[in-house]
PDB file of C-alpha atoms in Angstrom:
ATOM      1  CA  UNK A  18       0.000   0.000   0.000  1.00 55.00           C
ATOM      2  CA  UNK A  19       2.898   2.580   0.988  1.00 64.00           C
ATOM      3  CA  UNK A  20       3.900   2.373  -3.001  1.00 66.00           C
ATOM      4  CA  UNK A  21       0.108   3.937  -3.969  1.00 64.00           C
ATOM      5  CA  UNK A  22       0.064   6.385  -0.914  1.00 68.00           C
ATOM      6  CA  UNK A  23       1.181   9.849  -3.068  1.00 74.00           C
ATOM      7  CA  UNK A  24      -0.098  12.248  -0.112  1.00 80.00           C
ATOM      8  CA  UNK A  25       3.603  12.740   1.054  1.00 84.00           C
ATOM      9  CA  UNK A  26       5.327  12.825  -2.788  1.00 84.00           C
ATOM     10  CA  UNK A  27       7.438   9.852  -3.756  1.00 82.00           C
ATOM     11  CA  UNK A  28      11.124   9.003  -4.224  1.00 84.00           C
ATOM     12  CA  UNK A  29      13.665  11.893  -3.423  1.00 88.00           C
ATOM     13  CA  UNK A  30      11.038  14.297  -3.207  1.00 89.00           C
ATOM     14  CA  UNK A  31       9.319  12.554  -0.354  1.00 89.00           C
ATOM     15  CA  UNK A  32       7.982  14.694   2.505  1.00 91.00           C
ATOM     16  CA  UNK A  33      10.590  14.781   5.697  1.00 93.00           C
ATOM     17  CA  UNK A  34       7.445  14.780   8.132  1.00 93.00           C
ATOM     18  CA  UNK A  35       6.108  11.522   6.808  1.00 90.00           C
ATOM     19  CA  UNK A  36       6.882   8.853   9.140  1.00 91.00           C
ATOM     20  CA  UNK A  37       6.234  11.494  12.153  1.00 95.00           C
ATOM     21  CA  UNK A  38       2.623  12.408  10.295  1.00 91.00           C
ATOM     22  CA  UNK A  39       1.279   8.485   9.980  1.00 90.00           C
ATOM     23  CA  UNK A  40       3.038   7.755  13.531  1.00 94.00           C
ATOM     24  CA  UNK A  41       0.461  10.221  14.476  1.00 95.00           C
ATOM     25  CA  UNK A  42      -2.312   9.363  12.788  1.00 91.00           C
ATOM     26  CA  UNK A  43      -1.948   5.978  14.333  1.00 93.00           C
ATOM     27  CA  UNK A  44      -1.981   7.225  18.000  1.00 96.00           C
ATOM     28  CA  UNK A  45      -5.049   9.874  16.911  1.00 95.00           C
ATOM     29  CA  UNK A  46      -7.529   8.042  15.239  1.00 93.00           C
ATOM     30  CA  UNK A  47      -8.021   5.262  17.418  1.00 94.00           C
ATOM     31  CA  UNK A  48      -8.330   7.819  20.380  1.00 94.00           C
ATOM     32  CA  UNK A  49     -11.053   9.328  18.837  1.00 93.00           C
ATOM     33  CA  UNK A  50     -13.018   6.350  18.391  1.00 93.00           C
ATOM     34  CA  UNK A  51     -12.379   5.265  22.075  1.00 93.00           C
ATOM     35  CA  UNK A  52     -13.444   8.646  22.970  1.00 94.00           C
ATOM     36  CA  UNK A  53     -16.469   9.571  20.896  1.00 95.00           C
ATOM     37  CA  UNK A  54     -19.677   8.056  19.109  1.00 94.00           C
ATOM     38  CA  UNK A  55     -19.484   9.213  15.453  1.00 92.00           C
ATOM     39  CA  UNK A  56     -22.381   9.000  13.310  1.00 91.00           C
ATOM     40  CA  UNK A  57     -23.844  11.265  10.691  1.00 88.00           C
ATOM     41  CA  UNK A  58     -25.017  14.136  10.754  1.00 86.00           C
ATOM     42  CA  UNK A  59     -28.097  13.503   8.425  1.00 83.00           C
ATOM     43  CA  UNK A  60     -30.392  11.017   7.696  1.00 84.00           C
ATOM     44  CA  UNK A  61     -29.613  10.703   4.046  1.00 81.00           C
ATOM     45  CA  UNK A  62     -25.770  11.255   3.796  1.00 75.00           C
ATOM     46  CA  UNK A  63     -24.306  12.434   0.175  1.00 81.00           C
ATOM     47  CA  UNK A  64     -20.704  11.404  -0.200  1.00 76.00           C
ATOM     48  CA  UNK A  65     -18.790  12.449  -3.200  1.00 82.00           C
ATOM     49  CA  UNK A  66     -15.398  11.334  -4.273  1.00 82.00           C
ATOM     50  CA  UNK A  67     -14.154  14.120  -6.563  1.00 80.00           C
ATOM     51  CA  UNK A  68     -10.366  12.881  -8.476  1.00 77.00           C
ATOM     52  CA  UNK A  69      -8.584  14.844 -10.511  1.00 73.00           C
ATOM     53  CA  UNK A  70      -4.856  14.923  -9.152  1.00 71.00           C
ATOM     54  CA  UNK A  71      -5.551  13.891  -5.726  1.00 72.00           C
ATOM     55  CA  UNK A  72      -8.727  12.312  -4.286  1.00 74.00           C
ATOM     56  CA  UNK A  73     -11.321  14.794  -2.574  1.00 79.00           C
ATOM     57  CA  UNK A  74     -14.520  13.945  -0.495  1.00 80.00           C
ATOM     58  CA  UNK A  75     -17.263  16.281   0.237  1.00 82.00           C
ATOM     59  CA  UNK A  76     -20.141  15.676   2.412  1.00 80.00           C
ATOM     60  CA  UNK A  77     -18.909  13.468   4.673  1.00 82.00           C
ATOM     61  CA  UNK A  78     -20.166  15.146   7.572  1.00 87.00           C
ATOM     62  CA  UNK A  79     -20.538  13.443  11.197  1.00 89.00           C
ATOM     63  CA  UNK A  80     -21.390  14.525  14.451  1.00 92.00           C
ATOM     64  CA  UNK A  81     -19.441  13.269  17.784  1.00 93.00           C
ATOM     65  CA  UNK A  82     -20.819  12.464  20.524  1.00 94.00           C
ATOM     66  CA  UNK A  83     -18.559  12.055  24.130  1.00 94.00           C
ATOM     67  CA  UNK A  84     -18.536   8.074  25.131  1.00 90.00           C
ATOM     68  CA  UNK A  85     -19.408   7.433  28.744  1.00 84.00           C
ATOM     69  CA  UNK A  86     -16.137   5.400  29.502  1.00 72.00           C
ATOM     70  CA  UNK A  87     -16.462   4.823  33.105  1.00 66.00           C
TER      71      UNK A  87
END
């Protein structure tokens, strides 16, 4: 997968932050699903995909909601 992941350039023109960036990532996402209900924000949600040079969604729109963890 790391070959098809373009978000941080490629070869010698490779982003310095990388590896710092997705070790984040890793630590943040899962937080926030310990930490929160997500769901979305409508009934009827309308998620687009728009690709041209890199891939953009729009409408993807959730609300969180504070778990109860003890």
């Amino acid at each position: 997968m790391d070959r098809h992941l373009m978000t941080f350039g490629h070869g010698s023109r490779t982003c310095i932050g990388k590896n710092i960036s997705i070790m984040k990532m890793g630590k943040l996402v899962p937080q926030i699903i310990r930490k929160f209900e997500i769901e979305w924000a409508s009934d009827k949600p309308e998620w687009h995909v728009e690709t041209f040079w890199f891939a953009k969604q729009h409408g993807v729109i959730c609300r969180l909601r504070s778990r109860d963890l003890f």
